[in-house]
XYZ file of C-alpha atoms in Angstrom:
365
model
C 49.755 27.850 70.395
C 50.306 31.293 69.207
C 47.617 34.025 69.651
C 44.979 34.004 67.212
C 46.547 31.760 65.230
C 43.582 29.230 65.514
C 40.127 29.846 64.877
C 38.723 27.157 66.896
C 40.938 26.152 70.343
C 40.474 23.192 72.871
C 43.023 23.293 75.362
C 43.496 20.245 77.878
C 40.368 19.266 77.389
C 39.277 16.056 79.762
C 35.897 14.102 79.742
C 34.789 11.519 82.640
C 32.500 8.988 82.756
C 31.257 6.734 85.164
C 30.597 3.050 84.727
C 28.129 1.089 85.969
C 30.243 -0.084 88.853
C 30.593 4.019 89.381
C 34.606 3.309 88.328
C 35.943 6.462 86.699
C 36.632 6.099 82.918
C 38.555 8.698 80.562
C 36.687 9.597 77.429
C 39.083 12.111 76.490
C 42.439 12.380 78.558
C 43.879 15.978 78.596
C 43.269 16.343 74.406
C 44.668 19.819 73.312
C 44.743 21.504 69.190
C 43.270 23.982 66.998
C 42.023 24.461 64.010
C 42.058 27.555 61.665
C 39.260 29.636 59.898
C 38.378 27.797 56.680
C 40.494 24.441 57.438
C 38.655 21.043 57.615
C 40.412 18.953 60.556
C 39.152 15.330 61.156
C 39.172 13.229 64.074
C 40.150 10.003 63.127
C 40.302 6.815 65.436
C 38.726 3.346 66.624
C 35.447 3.280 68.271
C 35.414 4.080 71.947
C 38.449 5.981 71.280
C 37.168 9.607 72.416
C 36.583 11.115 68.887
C 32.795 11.527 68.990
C 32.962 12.857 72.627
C 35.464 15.528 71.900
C 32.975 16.488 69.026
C 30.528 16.874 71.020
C 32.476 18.813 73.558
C 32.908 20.811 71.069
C 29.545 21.779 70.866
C 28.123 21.869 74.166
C 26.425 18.578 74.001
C 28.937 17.231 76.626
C 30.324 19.619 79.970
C 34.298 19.227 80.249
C 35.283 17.486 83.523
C 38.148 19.628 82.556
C 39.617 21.923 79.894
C 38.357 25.322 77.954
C 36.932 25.590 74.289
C 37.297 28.301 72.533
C 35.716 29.988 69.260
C 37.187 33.001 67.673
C 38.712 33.935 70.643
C 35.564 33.689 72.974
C 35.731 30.942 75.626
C 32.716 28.754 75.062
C 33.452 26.236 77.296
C 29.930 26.905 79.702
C 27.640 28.032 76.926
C 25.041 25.794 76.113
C 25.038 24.020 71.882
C 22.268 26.974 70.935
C 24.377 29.853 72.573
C 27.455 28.495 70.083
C 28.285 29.565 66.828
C 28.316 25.749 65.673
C 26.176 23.705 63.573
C 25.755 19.992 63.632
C 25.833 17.679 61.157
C 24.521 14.396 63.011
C 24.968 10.475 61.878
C 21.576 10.093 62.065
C 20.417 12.967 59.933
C 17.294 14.159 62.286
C 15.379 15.672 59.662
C 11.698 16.321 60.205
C 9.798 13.393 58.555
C 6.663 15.714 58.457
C 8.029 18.862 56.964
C 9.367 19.362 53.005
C 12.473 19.644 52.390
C 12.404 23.559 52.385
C 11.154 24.085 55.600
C 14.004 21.131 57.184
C 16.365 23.376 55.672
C 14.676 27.066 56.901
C 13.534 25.946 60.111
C 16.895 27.287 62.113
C 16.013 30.721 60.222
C 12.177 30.474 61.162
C 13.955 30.441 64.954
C 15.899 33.489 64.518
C 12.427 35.265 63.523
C 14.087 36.142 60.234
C 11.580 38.022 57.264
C 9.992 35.316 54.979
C 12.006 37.158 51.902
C 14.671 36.594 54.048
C 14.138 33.098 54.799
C 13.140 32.285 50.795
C 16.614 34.107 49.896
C 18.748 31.911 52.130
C 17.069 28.650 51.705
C 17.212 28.715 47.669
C 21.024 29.977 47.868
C 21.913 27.041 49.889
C 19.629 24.330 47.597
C 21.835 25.444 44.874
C 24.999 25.027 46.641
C 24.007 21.302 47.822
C 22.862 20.669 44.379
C 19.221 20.205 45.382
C 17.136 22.920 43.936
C 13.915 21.366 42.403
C 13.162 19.370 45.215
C 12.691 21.591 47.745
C 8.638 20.246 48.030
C 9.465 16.821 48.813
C 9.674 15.176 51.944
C 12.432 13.266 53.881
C 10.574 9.990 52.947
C 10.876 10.737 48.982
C 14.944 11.431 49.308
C 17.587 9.138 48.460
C 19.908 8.547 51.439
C 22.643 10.835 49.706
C 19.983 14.046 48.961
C 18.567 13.115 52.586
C 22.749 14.303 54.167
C 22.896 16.985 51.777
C 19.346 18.473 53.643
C 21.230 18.018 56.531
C 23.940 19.558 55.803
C 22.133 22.844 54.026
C 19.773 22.924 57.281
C 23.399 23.511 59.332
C 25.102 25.370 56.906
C 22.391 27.876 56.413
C 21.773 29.323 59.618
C 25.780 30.520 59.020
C 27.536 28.883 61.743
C 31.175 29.759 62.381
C 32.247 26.114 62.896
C 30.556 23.015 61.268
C 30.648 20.163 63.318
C 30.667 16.886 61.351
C 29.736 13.850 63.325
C 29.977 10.762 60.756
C 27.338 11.938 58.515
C 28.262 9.606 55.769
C 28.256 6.289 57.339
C 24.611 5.667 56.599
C 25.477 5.732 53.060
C 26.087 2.497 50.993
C 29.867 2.407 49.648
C 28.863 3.619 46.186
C 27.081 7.255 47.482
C 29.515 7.570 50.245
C 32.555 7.602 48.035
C 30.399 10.235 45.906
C 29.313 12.158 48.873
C 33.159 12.571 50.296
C 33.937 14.450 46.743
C 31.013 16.473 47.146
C 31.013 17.410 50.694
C 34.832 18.578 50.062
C 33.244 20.810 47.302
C 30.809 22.139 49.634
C 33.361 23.116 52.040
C 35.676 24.590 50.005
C 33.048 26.654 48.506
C 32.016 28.184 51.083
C 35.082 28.347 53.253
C 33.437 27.509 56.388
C 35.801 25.738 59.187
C 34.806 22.507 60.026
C 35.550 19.314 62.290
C 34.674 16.010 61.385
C 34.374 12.721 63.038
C 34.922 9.487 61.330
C 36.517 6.009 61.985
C 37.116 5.372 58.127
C 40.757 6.550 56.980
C 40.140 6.741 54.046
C 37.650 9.683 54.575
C 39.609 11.735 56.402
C 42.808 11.382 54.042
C 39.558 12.587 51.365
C 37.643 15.564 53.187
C 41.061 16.876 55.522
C 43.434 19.836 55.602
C 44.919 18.252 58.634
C 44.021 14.663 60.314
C 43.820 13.817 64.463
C 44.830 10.114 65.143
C 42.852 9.332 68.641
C 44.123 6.531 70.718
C 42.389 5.804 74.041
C 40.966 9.520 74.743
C 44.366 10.854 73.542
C 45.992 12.894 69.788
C 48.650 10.033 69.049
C 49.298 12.302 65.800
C 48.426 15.180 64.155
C 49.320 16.091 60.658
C 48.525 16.578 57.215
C 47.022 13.389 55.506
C 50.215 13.346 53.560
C 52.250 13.381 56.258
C 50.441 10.977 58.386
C 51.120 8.424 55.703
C 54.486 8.632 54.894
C 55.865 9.338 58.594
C 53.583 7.727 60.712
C 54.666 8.520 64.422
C 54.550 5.042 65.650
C 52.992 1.288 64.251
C 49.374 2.271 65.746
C 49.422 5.156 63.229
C 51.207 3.544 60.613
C 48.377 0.431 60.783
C 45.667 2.895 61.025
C 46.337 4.499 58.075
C 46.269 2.206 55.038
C 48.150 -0.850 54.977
C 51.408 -1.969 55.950
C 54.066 -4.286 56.496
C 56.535 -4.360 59.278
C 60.443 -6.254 59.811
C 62.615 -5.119 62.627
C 65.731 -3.717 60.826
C 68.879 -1.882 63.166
C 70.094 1.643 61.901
C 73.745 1.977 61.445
C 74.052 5.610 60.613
C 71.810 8.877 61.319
C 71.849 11.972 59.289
C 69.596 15.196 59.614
C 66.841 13.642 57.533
C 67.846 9.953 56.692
C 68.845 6.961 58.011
C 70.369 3.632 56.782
C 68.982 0.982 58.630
C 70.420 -3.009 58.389
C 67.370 -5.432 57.564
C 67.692 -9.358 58.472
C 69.380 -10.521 55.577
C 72.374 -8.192 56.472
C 71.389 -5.644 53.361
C 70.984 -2.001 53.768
C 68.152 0.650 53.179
C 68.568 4.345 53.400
C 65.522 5.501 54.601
C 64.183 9.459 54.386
C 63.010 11.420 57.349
C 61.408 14.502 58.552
C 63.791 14.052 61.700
C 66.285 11.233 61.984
C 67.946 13.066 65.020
C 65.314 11.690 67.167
C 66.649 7.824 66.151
C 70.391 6.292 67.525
C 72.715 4.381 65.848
C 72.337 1.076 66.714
C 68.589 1.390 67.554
C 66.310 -1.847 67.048
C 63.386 -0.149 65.040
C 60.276 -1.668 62.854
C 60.749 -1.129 59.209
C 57.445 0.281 57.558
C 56.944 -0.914 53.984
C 53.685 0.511 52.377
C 52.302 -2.582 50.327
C 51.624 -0.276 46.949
C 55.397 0.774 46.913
C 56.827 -2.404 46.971
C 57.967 -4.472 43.440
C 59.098 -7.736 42.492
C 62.761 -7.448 41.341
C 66.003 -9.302 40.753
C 68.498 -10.302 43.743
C 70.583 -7.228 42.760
C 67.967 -4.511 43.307
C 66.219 -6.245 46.158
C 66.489 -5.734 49.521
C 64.218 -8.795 50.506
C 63.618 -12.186 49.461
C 61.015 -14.495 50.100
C 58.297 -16.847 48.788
C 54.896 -15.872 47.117
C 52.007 -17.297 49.109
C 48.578 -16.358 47.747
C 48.231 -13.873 44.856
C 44.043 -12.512 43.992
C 43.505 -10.442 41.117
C 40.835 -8.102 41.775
C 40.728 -6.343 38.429
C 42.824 -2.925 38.201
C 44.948 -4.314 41.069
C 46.706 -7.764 42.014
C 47.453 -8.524 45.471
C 50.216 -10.751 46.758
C 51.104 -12.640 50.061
C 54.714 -13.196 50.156
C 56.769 -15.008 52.945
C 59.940 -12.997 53.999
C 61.888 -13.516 57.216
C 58.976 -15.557 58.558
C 56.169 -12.393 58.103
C 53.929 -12.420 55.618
C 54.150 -9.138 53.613
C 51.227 -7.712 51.025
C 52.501 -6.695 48.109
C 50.215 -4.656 45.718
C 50.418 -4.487 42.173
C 48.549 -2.098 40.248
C 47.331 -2.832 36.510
C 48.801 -6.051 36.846
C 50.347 -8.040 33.858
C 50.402 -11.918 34.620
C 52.708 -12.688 31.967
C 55.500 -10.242 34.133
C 54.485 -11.267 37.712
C 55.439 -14.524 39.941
C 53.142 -17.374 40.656
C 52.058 -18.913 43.976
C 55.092 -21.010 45.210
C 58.011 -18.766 43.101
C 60.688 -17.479 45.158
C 61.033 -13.528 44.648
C 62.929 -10.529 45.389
C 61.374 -7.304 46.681
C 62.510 -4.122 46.522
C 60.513 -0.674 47.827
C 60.354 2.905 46.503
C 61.950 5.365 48.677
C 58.497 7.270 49.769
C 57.057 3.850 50.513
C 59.453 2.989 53.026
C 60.300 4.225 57.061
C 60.237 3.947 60.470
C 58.433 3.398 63.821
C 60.272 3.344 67.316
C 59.675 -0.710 68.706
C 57.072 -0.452 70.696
């Protein structure tokens, strides 16, 4: 990493547990990146697969077996969370059922022994910035579960922490609010420019709320990237599952150029396939063919470079979704604003052909 480049730093950072059977297990295995002042970086993964503990690592709720953290240049690593310049945004909310709204939110200020004026002046600036001035005399107990994470959220945010720490704060949330909440919370961050890490096993919130995504794997970064990126060149089929959907056929490349390849699918036809490396691929290589369901369209034999047989086919409204049968896998096949009257029926044999930024490819693993 180059000097002050990053804001926020955790270098080889490594987490131990013990099991009941007093067996070592690895939380987090040797996880290093950074993240720079007013960037939102997620940690995205599976349960159990380090994100949360790294989190809180982060802030001081956890000691490292191993590794530093550092914040604006300042090793961290041995202070404890109230000696950091964090603030954390927990799943379960932990407001005060007993106190208004107001004094959730100007509690962390009360600590610092700040002037009432001083107190009134922050608290009211950061209601109107969460959208929840008028309610500042209510309790937790008369919120909705979205005005409830936005109290949360000001209570962090106003005590003017250098980092935010984000630890799944939307998953309470019903599908509806959450989807609403990921918009505003973006908003919110952007607004104020404050850096932030967030935690979240849902992809599609961290494609929503990120500047750059982490893909955990078993306590260790398989990728980092931009959401973008992570989509279109996933860095191997754990990624490329992870994120959205996808279908897979082994296909063997026959030529390699700086930043495409032409691979050779089943059926003997060819694909040229766009990279941000190809170098790192061999002619001849055996390699799994990503096909992003969304990209891919019915077609004749001419323009196709797959044929098979549709399966299953459920409209769902603004989308139709197909199971087709193609070198004995079953591929999805989305269709958006579908028009029956132009698409196959359940038993029709079909070509498929893919748009170029829907297509790549995955080493075998």
């Amino acid at each position: 990493m180059e000097k002050n480049e990053y804001y926020v730093e955790v270098k080889d950072l490594v987490k131990e547990f013990r099991d009941p059977s007093g067996s070592a297990v690895l939380a987090v295995d040797g996880v290093s990146f950074g993240v720079r002042k007013g960037e939102m970086v997620t940690l995205l993964g599976p349960s159990g697969c380090g994100k949360t503990t790294t989190l809180r690592l982060i802030g001081g709720f956890e000691i490292p077996t191993a590794g530093r953290v550092y914040i604006d240049g300042v090793d961290v690593t041995d202070y404890p969370p109230n000696r950091r310049p964090t603030g954390m945004v927990f799943q379960s909310y932990a407001l005060f059922p007993h106190m208004t709204v107001f004094d959730n939110i100007a509690y962390g200020l009360r600590n610092k022994r700040l002037s009432q004026s001083e107190v009134e002046k922050k608290v009211y600036e950061i209601l109107e910035i969460v959208n929840l001035h008028g309610l500042e005399k209510r309790y937790p107990g008369q919120l909705s579960g979205g005005q409830q994470q936005r109290v949360a959220l000001a209570r962090s945010l106003v005590v003017e922490p250098k980092v935010l720490l984000l630890d799944e704060p939307l998953s309470n949330l019903d599908a509806k609010l959450r989807e609403q909440m990921r918009v505003e919370l973006k908003k919110i961050q952007k607004k104020i420019g404050i850096t932030g890490i967030y935690v979240t096993h849902d992809q599609l919130e961290a494609m929503t709320l990120s500047d750059r995504v982490i893909v955990m794997k078993d306590g260790k970064i398989v990728q980092m990237d931009t959401p973008e990126a992570l989509y279109r060149f996933p860095a191997n089929k754990f990624v490329a599952n992870f994120i959205g959907k996808a279908n897979f056929i082994e296909g063997r490349i026959s030529s390699v150029q700086d930043n495409s390849c032409e691979v050779v699918l089943p059926n003997g036809r060819k694909a040229r396939i766009e990279l941000r490396d190809a170098r790192k691929f061999g002619v001849d290589e055996l390699v799994l063919v990503v096909m992003r369901p969304e990209g891919i369209e019915f077609s004749d034999s001419k323009e196709g470079l797959l044929a098979g047989e549709v399966i299953t086919r459920i409209y769902t409204g603004a989308m139709s979704s197909f199971e087709v049968k193609v070198e004995g896998e079953i591929f999805t096949v989305d269709v958006q604003n579908p028009n029956f009257d132009e698409l196959p029926d359940v038993g029709d044999k079909v070509w498929l052909s893919v748009d170029r930024k829907a297509i790549t490819i995955v080493r075998r693993e």
